[in-house]
XYZ file of C-alpha atoms in Angstrom:
362
model
C 184.881 -27.791 79.174
C 183.128 -31.169 79.191
C 181.517 -32.777 82.225
C 184.328 -35.345 82.334
C 186.909 -32.574 82.423
C 185.040 -30.796 85.227
C 185.109 -34.058 87.180
C 188.807 -34.449 86.436
C 189.483 -30.947 87.710
C 187.476 -31.544 90.883
C 189.386 -34.776 91.483
C 192.656 -32.924 90.973
C 191.777 -30.447 93.676
C 191.085 -27.450 91.447
C 188.176 -25.068 91.662
C 185.175 -25.658 89.420
C 185.417 -23.391 86.373
C 182.722 -21.080 85.140
C 181.374 -22.780 81.961
C 180.583 -19.373 80.436
C 184.254 -18.384 80.730
C 185.499 -21.419 78.813
C 186.025 -21.393 75.031
C 183.489 -23.374 73.051
C 184.584 -26.823 71.962
C 186.274 -26.829 68.546
C 186.378 -23.027 68.416
C 190.185 -23.149 68.341
C 190.685 -26.463 66.592
C 191.607 -24.939 63.229
C 194.240 -22.761 64.891
C 195.542 -25.687 66.928
C 195.766 -27.784 63.778
C 197.726 -25.031 62.037
C 200.198 -24.821 64.916
C 200.705 -28.585 64.972
C 201.114 -28.782 61.206
C 203.712 -26.000 61.324
C 205.602 -27.870 64.047
C 205.464 -31.150 62.123
C 206.711 -29.560 58.898
C 209.387 -27.532 60.673
C 210.741 -30.654 62.365
C 210.840 -32.456 59.035
C 212.940 -29.602 57.649
C 215.201 -29.739 60.702
C 215.850 -33.385 59.910
C 216.594 -32.442 56.321
C 219.079 -29.772 57.410
C 220.844 -32.347 59.570
C 221.060 -34.915 56.769
C 222.542 -32.252 54.510
C 225.250 -31.671 57.106
C 224.220 -28.057 57.585
C 223.116 -28.117 61.220
C 225.411 -27.098 64.059
C 226.663 -29.830 66.360
C 226.397 -33.589 66.044
C 222.957 -34.151 67.599
C 219.400 -32.894 67.446
C 216.131 -34.264 68.755
C 212.805 -34.135 66.908
C 209.388 -33.818 68.554
C 207.369 -35.431 65.746
C 204.379 -37.118 67.360
C 204.384 -34.737 70.338
C 202.848 -31.689 68.656
C 199.694 -31.640 70.788
C 201.632 -31.022 73.997
C 203.251 -27.894 72.543
C 200.167 -26.530 70.780
C 197.710 -27.315 73.564
C 199.697 -25.933 76.474
C 200.971 -22.827 74.674
C 197.388 -21.985 73.627
C 196.536 -21.658 77.319
C 199.377 -19.209 78.042
C 199.183 -15.432 78.205
C 201.780 -13.040 76.691
C 203.496 -12.338 80.020
C 203.990 -16.037 80.843
C 207.408 -17.686 80.746
C 208.671 -21.215 80.144
C 211.652 -23.528 79.902
C 212.090 -26.515 77.612
C 214.178 -29.637 77.459
C 216.415 -30.746 74.572
C 213.369 -31.562 72.410
C 211.876 -28.091 72.457
C 211.681 -26.810 68.865
C 207.925 -27.359 68.670
C 207.220 -25.700 72.005
C 209.064 -22.537 71.016
C 207.337 -22.479 67.630
C 203.935 -22.858 69.307
C 204.800 -19.924 71.529
C 205.209 -17.714 68.473
C 208.851 -18.054 67.476
C 210.020 -17.076 64.001
C 210.832 -20.371 62.217
C 213.554 -18.716 60.127
C 215.397 -17.498 63.207
C 214.922 -20.895 64.826
C 216.302 -22.779 61.846
C 219.208 -20.357 61.567
C 220.032 -21.019 65.206
C 219.908 -24.769 64.621
C 222.222 -24.164 61.669
C 224.631 -22.198 63.852
C 224.176 -18.957 61.919
C 224.429 -15.403 63.232
C 220.832 -14.696 62.168
C 219.610 -17.217 64.748
C 217.943 -16.400 68.057
C 221.232 -16.789 69.944
C 223.431 -15.722 67.022
C 224.316 -19.339 66.325
C 225.789 -19.988 69.765
C 222.941 -22.024 71.206
C 222.184 -24.465 68.431
C 219.311 -26.920 68.641
C 219.375 -27.613 72.377
C 220.062 -24.168 73.862
C 217.681 -21.717 72.213
C 216.339 -18.892 74.378
C 214.453 -15.639 73.840
C 213.341 -13.462 76.725
C 211.047 -11.443 74.445
C 208.786 -14.493 74.083
C 209.285 -15.608 77.676
C 211.638 -18.446 76.713
C 213.968 -18.757 79.705
C 216.119 -21.315 77.922
C 216.315 -24.879 76.689
C 218.449 -27.352 78.600
C 220.051 -30.612 77.505
C 220.443 -31.799 81.109
C 217.573 -34.106 82.073
C 215.315 -31.976 84.281
C 217.782 -29.091 84.105
C 215.207 -26.462 83.193
C 212.717 -27.395 85.916
C 214.048 -25.364 88.888
C 214.274 -22.198 86.772
C 210.481 -21.904 86.697
C 210.342 -22.020 90.499
C 212.549 -18.942 90.554
C 210.477 -17.301 87.833
C 207.287 -18.130 89.718
C 208.670 -16.696 92.945
C 209.695 -13.536 91.108
C 206.262 -13.207 89.523
C 204.520 -13.599 92.880
C 206.817 -11.142 94.646
C 206.575 -8.525 91.892
C 202.850 -9.153 91.309
C 203.379 -9.736 87.568
C 200.381 -12.071 87.140
C 202.501 -14.443 85.057
C 202.754 -18.238 85.098
C 205.995 -20.076 84.439
C 205.854 -23.491 82.777
C 208.531 -26.190 82.716
C 208.385 -28.646 79.811
C 210.326 -31.891 80.235
C 210.256 -35.527 79.173
C 209.277 -38.633 81.111
C 212.963 -39.307 81.799
C 212.922 -36.339 84.184
C 210.225 -38.027 86.282
C 213.005 -39.983 87.998
C 215.042 -36.851 88.817
C 215.033 -35.539 92.380
C 215.113 -31.907 91.273
C 211.540 -32.253 90.000
C 210.250 -33.265 93.427
C 212.190 -30.543 95.212
C 210.741 -28.045 92.754
C 207.166 -29.299 93.074
C 207.425 -29.220 96.860
C 208.685 -25.634 96.889
C 206.078 -24.510 94.360
C 203.268 -26.027 96.437
C 204.653 -24.783 99.749
C 204.928 -21.198 98.524
C 201.817 -21.212 96.321
C 203.736 -20.267 93.202
C 202.229 -19.646 89.741
C 203.991 -22.627 88.201
C 202.960 -25.513 85.942
C 205.066 -28.634 85.382
C 204.390 -30.316 82.023
C 205.694 -33.808 81.368
C 205.720 -34.738 77.680
C 205.506 -38.489 78.195
C 206.699 -39.921 74.877
C 207.090 -43.376 76.463
C 210.896 -43.496 76.257
C 213.738 -41.831 78.147
C 216.425 -42.185 75.492
C 216.216 -45.963 74.897
C 214.498 -46.965 78.147
C 210.752 -47.651 77.975
C 208.815 -45.930 80.719
C 207.617 -49.153 82.375
C 211.253 -50.201 82.751
C 212.111 -46.960 84.509
C 209.262 -46.679 87.012
C 206.702 -48.957 88.633
C 203.874 -46.456 88.258
C 203.314 -44.086 85.349
C 200.472 -42.234 87.083
C 202.679 -39.203 87.353
C 199.820 -36.935 88.408
C 199.517 -38.880 91.670
C 203.076 -37.927 92.545
C 202.240 -34.262 92.014
C 199.069 -34.487 94.090
C 201.093 -35.917 96.973
C 202.946 -32.602 97.128
C 199.707 -30.606 97.077
C 199.593 -29.682 93.383
C 196.744 -30.012 90.944
C 197.481 -32.970 88.705
C 196.143 -34.448 85.467
C 197.024 -36.960 82.756
C 195.682 -36.447 79.233
C 195.787 -38.399 76.003
C 197.919 -36.464 73.557
C 196.003 -37.792 70.548
C 193.449 -35.010 71.028
C 194.956 -31.527 71.160
C 191.675 -30.094 72.430
C 191.851 -32.321 75.484
C 195.385 -31.093 76.101
C 194.359 -27.454 75.681
C 191.362 -27.817 78.010
C 193.380 -29.457 80.783
C 196.218 -26.962 80.373
C 193.837 -24.011 80.512
C 192.378 -24.780 83.901
C 195.767 -25.784 85.301
C 197.308 -22.519 84.068
C 194.366 -20.498 85.386
C 194.635 -22.135 88.807
C 198.411 -21.657 88.825
C 197.895 -17.957 88.121
C 195.684 -17.864 91.186
C 198.385 -19.475 93.350
C 197.655 -23.200 92.978
C 200.556 -24.802 91.051
C 199.863 -27.776 88.828
C 201.244 -30.754 86.958
C 200.183 -32.104 83.572
C 201.324 -35.313 81.901
C 200.621 -35.478 78.159
C 200.834 -39.039 76.862
C 202.188 -39.131 73.306
C 204.386 -41.407 71.200
C 207.768 -40.329 69.887
C 207.717 -41.273 66.208
C 211.492 -41.558 65.823
C 214.517 -42.408 67.932
C 215.957 -40.350 70.747
C 218.177 -38.345 68.384
C 218.092 -37.973 64.615
C 220.664 -40.745 64.006
C 219.046 -43.125 66.504
C 217.311 -45.909 64.553
C 215.586 -47.031 67.807
C 216.618 -50.716 67.763
C 215.220 -50.940 71.299
C 211.635 -50.578 69.991
C 209.834 -53.452 68.254
C 208.690 -52.608 64.739
C 205.105 -53.580 65.552
C 205.108 -51.161 68.467
C 206.323 -48.321 66.274
C 203.619 -49.016 63.700
C 200.933 -48.895 66.371
C 202.525 -45.940 68.129
C 202.556 -43.818 64.986
C 198.817 -44.274 64.695
C 198.639 -41.947 67.715
C 199.087 -38.978 65.422
C 197.637 -35.755 66.900
C 197.998 -33.886 63.605
C 196.057 -36.493 61.655
C 193.500 -36.828 64.456
C 192.795 -33.077 64.423
C 192.536 -33.019 60.628
C 190.062 -35.898 60.572
C 188.054 -34.274 63.356
C 187.826 -30.978 61.483
C 186.554 -32.706 58.368
C 184.192 -35.088 60.178
C 182.573 -32.255 62.143
C 182.396 -30.069 59.007
C 184.466 -27.384 60.689
C 186.713 -27.147 57.662
C 186.896 -28.709 54.206
C 189.652 -30.992 53.031
C 190.563 -28.616 50.215
C 191.017 -25.701 52.622
C 193.224 -27.833 54.857
C 195.224 -28.987 51.838
C 195.832 -25.362 50.893
C 196.853 -24.552 54.458
C 199.307 -27.454 54.436
C 200.733 -26.286 51.122
C 201.329 -22.779 52.477
C 203.020 -24.189 55.559
C 205.322 -26.324 53.415
C 206.355 -23.208 51.470
C 206.937 -21.313 54.714
C 209.159 -24.031 56.146
C 211.023 -24.618 52.903
C 212.031 -20.974 53.110
C 213.665 -21.594 56.506
C 216.207 -23.873 54.846
C 217.107 -21.282 52.207
C 217.344 -18.556 54.859
C 219.677 -20.680 56.978
C 221.931 -21.749 54.126
C 222.247 -18.160 52.892
C 222.957 -16.734 56.355
C 226.517 -16.186 57.563
C 228.219 -18.073 60.356
C 229.163 -15.904 63.352
C 232.762 -14.660 63.232
C 235.190 -16.166 65.742
C 235.689 -12.711 67.204
C 232.085 -12.801 68.491
C 232.605 -15.811 70.745
C 232.915 -13.706 73.910
C 229.969 -11.419 73.177
C 226.832 -11.892 75.292
C 228.941 -13.710 77.883
C 230.103 -10.750 79.946
C 228.082 -7.804 81.253
C 227.402 -4.855 78.995
C 230.259 -2.383 79.264
C 232.829 -4.934 80.360
C 235.834 -5.290 78.044
C 235.869 -8.477 75.993
C 238.622 -10.962 76.895
C 241.665 -10.758 74.706
C 241.989 -13.732 72.334
C 244.958 -15.951 73.145
C 246.529 -15.369 69.720
C 246.370 -11.600 70.166
C 247.820 -11.854 73.652
C 250.702 -14.027 72.457
C 251.489 -11.594 69.651
C 251.433 -8.710 72.105
C 253.711 -10.463 74.599
C 256.147 -11.493 71.887
C 256.211 -7.979 70.464
C 257.005 -6.592 73.937
C 259.814 -9.105 74.428
C 261.326 -8.200 71.066
C 261.379 -4.592 72.095
């Protein structure tokens, strides 16, 4: 961790880390680049699936431009940790280790998906990877991590629970209730705001007077930091000490400043953003930044990175084929996973009508 980051941590109220316990700079950059490139390519294929009319539902939200927040924070997590995401959470789940084929199948509404096609793009969950659920309600997933953190503390599970949300949730009261409770009870919780500059079509400076979100967290007694999402290593370093402190009972808040490359949803052409702003905003590309850094510092050659990119393209192309070839869940499965194991499934209305009519005829 750099001297500037140590100063940032001290200012945020965290303990000074042991330099010998921190990973060397750039030691993980190749891996972080791979994760971000996989997210970028996966999201491009998600957009393709939508255009082909083969995704479930009428909306989906891409995280292109935000890859550093997913890769950096997830790199700081341990296997037992849990998390929630907002509606733009494909990349976060992928960074956590999700199978892209199962993810794409879920987005396509197929029975081979993580939730057997019932969750779609905005409601993926998987307890095996600690994913407590995605939520399309602004800030809806935030309070769940307070409960998870309380459970972890009570059961002594040594796990941290992380809530990912967008800057639109910074104006939601549930965030401040959750931060207050986490600080008051010393819960192993981290709140991560992926600040992509827009809540739907509203620019952040039109939604709040101050965008120093970390100061709000500090007022509740949390550690707080703001990092530039251009550099995934900066995100990972800040996330690591915040997660470590949270595990020790000091909850934290991290705001990752990125730029959403496209509109709020796939069909949103973002008429509310000036073209010049979009051109400049897309220069804040964490994937390109990491690639250039790897080459400039001679940590990897361009040819090796090209080959890596090619393999990732092949991997993500296969997710489309897998989804298209998978079957849609039968209508008879709609009640499964809704009621407790062992409980009888509700009788479909059509079956009930036939039964009642048959009884009357008798």
